[in-house]
Tab-separated table of C-alpha atoms in Angstrom:
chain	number	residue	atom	x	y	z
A	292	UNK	CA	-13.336	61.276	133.705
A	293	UNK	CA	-15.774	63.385	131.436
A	294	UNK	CA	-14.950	62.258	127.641
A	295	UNK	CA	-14.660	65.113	125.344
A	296	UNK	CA	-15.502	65.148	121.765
A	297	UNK	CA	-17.524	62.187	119.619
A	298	UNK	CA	-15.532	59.157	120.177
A	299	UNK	CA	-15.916	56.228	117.716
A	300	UNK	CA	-14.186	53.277	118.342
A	301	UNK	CA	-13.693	50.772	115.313
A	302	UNK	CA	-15.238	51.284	111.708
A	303	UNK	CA	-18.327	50.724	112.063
A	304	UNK	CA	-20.364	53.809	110.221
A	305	UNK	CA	-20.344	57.413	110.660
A	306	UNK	CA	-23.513	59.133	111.826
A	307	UNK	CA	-25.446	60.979	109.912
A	308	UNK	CA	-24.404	64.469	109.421
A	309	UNK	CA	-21.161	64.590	111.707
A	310	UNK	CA	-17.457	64.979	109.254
A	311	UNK	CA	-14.688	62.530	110.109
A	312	UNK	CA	-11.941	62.526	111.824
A	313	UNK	CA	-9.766	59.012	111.401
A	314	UNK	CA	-6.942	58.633	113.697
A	315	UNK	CA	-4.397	55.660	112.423
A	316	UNK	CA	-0.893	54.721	114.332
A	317	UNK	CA	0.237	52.971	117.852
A	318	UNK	CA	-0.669	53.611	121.122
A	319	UNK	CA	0.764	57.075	121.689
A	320	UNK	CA	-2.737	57.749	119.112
A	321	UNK	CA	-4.987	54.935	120.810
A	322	UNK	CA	-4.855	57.103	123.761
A	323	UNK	CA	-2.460	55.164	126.531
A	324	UNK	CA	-2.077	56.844	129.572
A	325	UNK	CA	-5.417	58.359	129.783
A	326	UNK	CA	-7.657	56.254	131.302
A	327	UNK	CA	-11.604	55.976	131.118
A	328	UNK	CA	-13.507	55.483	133.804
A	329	UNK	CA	-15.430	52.289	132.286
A	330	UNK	CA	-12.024	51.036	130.813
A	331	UNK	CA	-10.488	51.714	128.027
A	332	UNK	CA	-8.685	55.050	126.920
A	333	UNK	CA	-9.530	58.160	125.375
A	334	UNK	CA	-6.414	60.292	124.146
A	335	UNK	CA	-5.636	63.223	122.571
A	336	UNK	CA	-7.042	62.709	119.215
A	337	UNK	CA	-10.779	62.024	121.243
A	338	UNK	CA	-9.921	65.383	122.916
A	339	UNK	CA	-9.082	66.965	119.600
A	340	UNK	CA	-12.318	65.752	117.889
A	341	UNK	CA	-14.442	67.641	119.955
A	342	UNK	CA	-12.674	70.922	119.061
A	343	UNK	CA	-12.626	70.336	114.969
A	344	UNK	CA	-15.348	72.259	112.730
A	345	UNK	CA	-17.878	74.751	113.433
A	346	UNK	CA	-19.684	73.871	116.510
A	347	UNK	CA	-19.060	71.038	119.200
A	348	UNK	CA	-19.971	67.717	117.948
A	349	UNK	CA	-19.533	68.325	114.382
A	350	UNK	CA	-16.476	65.752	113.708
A	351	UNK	CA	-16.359	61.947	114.560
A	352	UNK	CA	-13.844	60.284	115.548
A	353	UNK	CA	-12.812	56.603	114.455
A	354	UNK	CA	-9.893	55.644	116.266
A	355	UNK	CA	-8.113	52.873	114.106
A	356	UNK	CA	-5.014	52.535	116.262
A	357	UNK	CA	-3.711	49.944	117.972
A	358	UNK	CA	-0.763	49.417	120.853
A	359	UNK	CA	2.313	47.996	118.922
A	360	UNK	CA	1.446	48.703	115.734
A	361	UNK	CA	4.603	49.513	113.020
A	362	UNK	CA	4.681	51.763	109.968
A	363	UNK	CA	3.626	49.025	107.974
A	364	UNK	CA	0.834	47.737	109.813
A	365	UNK	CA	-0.759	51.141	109.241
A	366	UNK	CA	-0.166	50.976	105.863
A	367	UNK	CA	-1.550	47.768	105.019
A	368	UNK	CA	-4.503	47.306	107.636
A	369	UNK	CA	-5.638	50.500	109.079
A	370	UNK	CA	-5.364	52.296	105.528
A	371	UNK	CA	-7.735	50.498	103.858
A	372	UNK	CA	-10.288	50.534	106.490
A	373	UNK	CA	-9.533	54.502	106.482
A	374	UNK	CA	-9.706	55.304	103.367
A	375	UNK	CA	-13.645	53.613	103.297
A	376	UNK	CA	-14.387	55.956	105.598
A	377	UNK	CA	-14.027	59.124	103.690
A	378	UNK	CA	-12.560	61.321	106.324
A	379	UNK	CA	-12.030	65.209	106.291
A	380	UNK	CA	-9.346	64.557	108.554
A	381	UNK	CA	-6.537	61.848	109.487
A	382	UNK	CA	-3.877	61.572	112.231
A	383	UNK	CA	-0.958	59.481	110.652
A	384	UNK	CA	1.587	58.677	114.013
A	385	UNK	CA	3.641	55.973	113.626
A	386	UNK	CA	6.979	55.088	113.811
A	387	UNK	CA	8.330	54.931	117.573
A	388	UNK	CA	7.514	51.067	117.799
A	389	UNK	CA	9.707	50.418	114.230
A	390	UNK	CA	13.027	52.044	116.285
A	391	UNK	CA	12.175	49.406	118.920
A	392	UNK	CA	12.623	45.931	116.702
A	393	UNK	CA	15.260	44.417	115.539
A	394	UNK	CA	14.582	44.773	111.883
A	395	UNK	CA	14.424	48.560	111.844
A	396	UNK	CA	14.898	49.404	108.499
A	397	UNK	CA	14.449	52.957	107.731
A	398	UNK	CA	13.648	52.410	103.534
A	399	UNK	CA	10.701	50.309	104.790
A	400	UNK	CA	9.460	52.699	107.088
A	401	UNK	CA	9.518	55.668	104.448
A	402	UNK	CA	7.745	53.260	102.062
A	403	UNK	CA	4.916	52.765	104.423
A	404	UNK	CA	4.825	56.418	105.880
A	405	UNK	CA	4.866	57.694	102.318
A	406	UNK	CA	2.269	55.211	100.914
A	407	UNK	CA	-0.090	55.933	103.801
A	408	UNK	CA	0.556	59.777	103.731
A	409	UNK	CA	-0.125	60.557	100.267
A	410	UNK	CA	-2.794	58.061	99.358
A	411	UNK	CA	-4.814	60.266	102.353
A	412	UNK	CA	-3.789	63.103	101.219
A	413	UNK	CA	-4.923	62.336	97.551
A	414	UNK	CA	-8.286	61.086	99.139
A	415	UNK	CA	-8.865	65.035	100.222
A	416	UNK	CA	-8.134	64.417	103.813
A	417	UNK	CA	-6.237	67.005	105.812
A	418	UNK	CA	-3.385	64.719	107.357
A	419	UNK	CA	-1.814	65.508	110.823
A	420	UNK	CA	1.765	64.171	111.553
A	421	UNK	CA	4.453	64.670	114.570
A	422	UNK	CA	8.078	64.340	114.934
A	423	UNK	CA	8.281	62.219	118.411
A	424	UNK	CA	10.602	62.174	120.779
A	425	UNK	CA	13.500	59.865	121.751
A	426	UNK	CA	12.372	56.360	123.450
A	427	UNK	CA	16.164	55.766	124.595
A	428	UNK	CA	16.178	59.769	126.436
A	429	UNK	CA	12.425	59.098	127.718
A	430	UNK	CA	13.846	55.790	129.239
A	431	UNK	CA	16.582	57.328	130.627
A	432	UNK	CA	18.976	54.571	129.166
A	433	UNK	CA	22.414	54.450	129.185
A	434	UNK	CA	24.308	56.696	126.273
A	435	UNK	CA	25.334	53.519	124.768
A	436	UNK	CA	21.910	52.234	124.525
A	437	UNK	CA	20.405	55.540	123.790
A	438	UNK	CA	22.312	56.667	121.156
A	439	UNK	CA	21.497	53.747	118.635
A	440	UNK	CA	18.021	54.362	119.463
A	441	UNK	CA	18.515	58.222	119.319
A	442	UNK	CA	19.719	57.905	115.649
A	443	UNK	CA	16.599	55.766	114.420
A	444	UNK	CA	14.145	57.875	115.922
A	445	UNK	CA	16.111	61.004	114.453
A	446	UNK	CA	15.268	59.091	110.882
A	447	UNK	CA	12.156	58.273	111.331
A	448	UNK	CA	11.512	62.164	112.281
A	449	UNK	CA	13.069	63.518	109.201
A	450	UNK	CA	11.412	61.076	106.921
A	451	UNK	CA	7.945	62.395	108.246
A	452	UNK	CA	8.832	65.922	107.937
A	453	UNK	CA	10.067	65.268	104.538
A	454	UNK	CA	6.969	63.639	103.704
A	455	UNK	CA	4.592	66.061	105.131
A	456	UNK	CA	6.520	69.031	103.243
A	457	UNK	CA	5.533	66.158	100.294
A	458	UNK	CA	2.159	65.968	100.752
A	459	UNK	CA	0.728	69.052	102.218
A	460	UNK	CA	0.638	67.900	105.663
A	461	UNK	CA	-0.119	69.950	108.772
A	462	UNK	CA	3.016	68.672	111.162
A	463	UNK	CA	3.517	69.408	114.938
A	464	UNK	CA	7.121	69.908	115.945
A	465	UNK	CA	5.902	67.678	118.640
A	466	UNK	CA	9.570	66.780	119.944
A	467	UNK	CA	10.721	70.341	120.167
A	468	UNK	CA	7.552	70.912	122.663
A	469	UNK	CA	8.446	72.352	126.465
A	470	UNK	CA	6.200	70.009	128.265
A	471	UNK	CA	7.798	67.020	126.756
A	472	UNK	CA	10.602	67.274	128.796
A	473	UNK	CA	8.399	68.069	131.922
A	474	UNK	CA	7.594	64.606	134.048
A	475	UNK	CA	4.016	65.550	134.492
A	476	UNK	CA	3.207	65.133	130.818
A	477	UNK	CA	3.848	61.694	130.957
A	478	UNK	CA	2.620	58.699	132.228
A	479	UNK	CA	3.773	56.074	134.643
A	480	UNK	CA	5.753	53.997	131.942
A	481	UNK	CA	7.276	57.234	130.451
A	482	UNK	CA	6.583	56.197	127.329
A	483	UNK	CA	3.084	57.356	126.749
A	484	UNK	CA	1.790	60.827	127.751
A	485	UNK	CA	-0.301	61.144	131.073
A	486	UNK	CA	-3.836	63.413	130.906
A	487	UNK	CA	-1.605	66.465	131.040
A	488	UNK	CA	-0.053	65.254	128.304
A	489	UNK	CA	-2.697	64.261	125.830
A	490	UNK	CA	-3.928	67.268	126.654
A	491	UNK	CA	-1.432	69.596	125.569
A	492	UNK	CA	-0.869	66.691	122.775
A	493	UNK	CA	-4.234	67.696	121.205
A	494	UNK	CA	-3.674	71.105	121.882
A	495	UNK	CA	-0.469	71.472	119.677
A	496	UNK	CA	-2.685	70.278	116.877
A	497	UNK	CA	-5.346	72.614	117.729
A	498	UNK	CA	-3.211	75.463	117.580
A	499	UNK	CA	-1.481	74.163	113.873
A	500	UNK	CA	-4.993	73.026	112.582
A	501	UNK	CA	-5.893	77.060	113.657
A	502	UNK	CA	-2.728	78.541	111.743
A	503	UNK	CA	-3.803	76.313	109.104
A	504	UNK	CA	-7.246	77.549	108.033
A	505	UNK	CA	-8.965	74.626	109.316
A	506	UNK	CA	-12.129	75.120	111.498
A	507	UNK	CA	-12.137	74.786	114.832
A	508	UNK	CA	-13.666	75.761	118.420
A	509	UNK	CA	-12.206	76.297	121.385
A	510	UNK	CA	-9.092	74.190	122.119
A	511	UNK	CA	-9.537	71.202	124.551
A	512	UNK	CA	-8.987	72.541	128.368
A	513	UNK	CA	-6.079	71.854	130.620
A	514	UNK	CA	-8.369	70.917	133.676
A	515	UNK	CA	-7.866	67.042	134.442
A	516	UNK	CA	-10.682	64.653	135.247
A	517	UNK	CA	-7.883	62.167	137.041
A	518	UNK	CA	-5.034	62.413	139.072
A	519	UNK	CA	-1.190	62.964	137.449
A	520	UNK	CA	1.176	60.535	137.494
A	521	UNK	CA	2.798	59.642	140.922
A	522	UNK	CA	6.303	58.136	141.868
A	523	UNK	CA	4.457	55.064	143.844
A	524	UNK	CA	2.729	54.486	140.577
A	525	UNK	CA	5.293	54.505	138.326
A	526	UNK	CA	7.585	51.824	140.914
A	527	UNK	CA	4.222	49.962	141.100
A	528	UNK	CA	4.247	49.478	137.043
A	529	UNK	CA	7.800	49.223	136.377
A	530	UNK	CA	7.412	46.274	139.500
A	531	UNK	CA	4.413	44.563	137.581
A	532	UNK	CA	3.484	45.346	134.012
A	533	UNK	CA	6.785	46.912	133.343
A	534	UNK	CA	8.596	44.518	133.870
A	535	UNK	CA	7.182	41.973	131.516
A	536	UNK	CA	7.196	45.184	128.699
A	537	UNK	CA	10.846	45.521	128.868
A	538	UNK	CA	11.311	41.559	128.764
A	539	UNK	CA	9.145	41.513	125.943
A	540	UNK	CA	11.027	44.458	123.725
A	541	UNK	CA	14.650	42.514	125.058
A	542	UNK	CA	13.759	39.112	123.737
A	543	UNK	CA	13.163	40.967	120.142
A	544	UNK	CA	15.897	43.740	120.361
A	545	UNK	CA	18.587	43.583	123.294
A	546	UNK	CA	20.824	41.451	121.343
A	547	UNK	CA	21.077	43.920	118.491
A	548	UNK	CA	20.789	46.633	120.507
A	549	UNK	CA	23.811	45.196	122.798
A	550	UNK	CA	25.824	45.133	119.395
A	551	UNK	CA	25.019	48.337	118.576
A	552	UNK	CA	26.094	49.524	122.205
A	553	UNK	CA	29.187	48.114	121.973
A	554	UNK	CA	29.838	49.483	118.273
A	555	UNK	CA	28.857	53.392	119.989
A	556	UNK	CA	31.438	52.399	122.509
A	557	UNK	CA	33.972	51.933	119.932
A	558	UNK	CA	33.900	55.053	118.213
A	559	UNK	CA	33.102	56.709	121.750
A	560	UNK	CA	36.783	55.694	122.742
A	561	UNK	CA	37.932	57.277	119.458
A	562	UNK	CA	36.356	60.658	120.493
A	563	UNK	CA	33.735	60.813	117.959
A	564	UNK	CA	30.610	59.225	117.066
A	565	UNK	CA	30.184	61.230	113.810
A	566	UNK	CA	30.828	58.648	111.643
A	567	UNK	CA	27.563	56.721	112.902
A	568	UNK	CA	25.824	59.679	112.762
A	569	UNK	CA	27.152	60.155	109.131
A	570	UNK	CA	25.938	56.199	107.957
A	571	UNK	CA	22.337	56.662	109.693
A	572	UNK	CA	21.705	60.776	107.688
A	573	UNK	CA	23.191	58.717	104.751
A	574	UNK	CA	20.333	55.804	104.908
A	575	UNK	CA	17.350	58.022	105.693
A	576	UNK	CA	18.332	60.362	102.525
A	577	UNK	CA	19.008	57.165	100.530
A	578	UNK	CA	15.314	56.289	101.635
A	579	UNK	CA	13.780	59.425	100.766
A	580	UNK	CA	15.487	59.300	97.079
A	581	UNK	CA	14.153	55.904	96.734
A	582	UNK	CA	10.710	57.561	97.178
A	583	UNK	CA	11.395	60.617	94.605
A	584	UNK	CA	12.761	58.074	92.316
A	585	UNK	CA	9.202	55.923	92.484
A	586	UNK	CA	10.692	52.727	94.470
A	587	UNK	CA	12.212	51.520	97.502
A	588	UNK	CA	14.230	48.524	97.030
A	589	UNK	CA	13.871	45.718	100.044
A	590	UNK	CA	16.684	46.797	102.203
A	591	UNK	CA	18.399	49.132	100.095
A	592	UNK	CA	20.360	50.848	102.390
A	593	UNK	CA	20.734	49.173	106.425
A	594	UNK	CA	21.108	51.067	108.964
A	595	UNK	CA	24.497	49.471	109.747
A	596	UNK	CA	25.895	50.308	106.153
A	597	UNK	CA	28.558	53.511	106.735
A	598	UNK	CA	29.281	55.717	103.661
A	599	UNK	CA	32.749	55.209	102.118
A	600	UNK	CA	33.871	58.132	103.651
A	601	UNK	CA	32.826	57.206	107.231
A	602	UNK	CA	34.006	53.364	106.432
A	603	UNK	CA	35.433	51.639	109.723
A	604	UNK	CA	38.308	50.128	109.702
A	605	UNK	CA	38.307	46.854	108.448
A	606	UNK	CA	38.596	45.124	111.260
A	607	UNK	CA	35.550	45.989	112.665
A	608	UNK	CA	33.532	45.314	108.885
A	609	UNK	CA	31.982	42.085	110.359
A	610	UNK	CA	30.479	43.725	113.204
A	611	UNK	CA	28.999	46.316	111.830
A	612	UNK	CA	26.847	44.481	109.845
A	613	UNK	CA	26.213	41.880	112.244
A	614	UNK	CA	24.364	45.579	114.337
A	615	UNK	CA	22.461	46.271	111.091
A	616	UNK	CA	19.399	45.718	113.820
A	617	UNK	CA	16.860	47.911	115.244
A	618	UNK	CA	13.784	48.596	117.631
């Protein structure tokens, strides 16, 4: 697989001449799903380095993230080491792994998003975000399963659109792309994008970068160096490494998750899930005015908590905050 673009693993220092390009978040950004041929991965942000500034070669890229990282992990380890490097421009992509643990809580996330968004953007850098799509739809999970997870994701989208509107981001409507519904894009565990897809990945920010004002070359080229994703290959990892994945997340989050199922389930039988839907738009806002307003108190606002006017009948008050879990 050729590599594209000047690929700098770590933080070690930038050569001599070359900008930066800093990519920070999870493994979506590490580049999982698109191999090397020596090991490793290379991604769409490696791909997207090679077609930033004037002339090929021109931007470095240190890749700072790490599978299973969370909002806060970003904010408090891969910041700092950011930040040292001075760079002209950093990918901020986080978020996915926070709807997937059982302490999901959506005032924490915003704290970290926001506290890693605009002390880059104060640094000068030019900061790329995405909205992401839904883990529970990309699973194909039950509605009851994939609703819960549906409603984090959606808060975790609209705090980092609110907070690139904030900062002066450049944002790509990432989960309103075609080819994220197409199979091809992704890889075997369906959770990470294939070749394909961290190609059209890097693309999409290409193409805002462009509309931007930003310099760039040509974008990164469709043409893959490995083969797409096959059925075989996805029943081969679900049989082996998927398998222990999906133990791993279930040990940490079925049991909320579970109660949260069986909460949808309720108000499913009652015709309407609205009032869910009503509690989880009423935390994320309660987040973002906790940011306007300078603080975010420790669990302000759970996820479980439902507005007055969405309350549950009391009957149901104990489980409801017994679900106050997530991803």
């Amino acid at each position: 697989m050729a590599s594209e673009g000047v690929a700098i693993r770590g933080t070690g220092p930038i050569p001599a001449g070359p900008e930066s390009f800093v990519a920070l978040g999870d493994s979506l950004t590490e580049g999982l799903g698109d191999p090397l041929p020596g090991g490793g991965w290379r991604g769409w942000a490696a791909l997207l380095a090679g077609a930033l500034g004037e002339r090929p070669g021109s931007v470095a890229l240190v890749n700072l993230a790490f599978s299973g990282a969370l909002a806060a992990d970003v904010a408090e380890h891969q910041l700092p080491a950011a930040r040292a490097l001075k760079p002209r421009y950093a990918a901020l992509i986080v978020g996915a792994n926070d709807t997937l643990r059982a302490a999901f809580a959506i005032d924490r996330v915003a704290a970290a998003l926001d506290r890693a968004h605009g002390t880059l953007s104060a640094d000068g850098a030019v900061v790329l975000t995405a909205c992401l799509p839904d883990p529970g739809w990309m699973l194909g999970l039950p509605w009851p399963l994939a609703r819960p997870l549906a409603r984090r994701m959606r808060a975790v989208n609209t705090v980092v659109h609110a907070l690139s509107a904030r900062h002066g981001g450049v944002h790509l409507h990432l989960a309103d792309e075609p080819w994220v519904a197409e199979r091809a894009s992704w890889s075997v565990d369906r959770l990470h994008p294939s070749e394909r897809g961290h190609r059209l990945l890097a693309r999409g920010f290409h193409t805002v970068l462009a509309e931007a004002g930003s310099p760039v070359g040509p974008p990164p080229g469709l043409v893959l160096d490995g083969r797409p994703p096959s059925r075989t290959g996805s029943v081969l990892w679900m049989a082996t490494k998927g398998t222990r994945w999906v133990a791993d997340r279930c040990t940490d989050l079925l049991p909320g998750l579970l109660a949260l199922a069986l909460r949808e389930c309720r108000y499913g039988l009652t015709g309407s899930g609205r009032p869910l839907d009503a509690a989880a738009e009423h935390a994320t806002w309660c987040a973002l005015a906790a940011l306007d307003a300078g603080s975010v108190p420790e669990g302000a606002v759970p996820e479980g908590a439902v507005p007055e006017e969405a309350a549950p009948p009391k009957d149901t008050a104990a489980t409801e905050g017994a679900a106050t879990m997530a991803g």
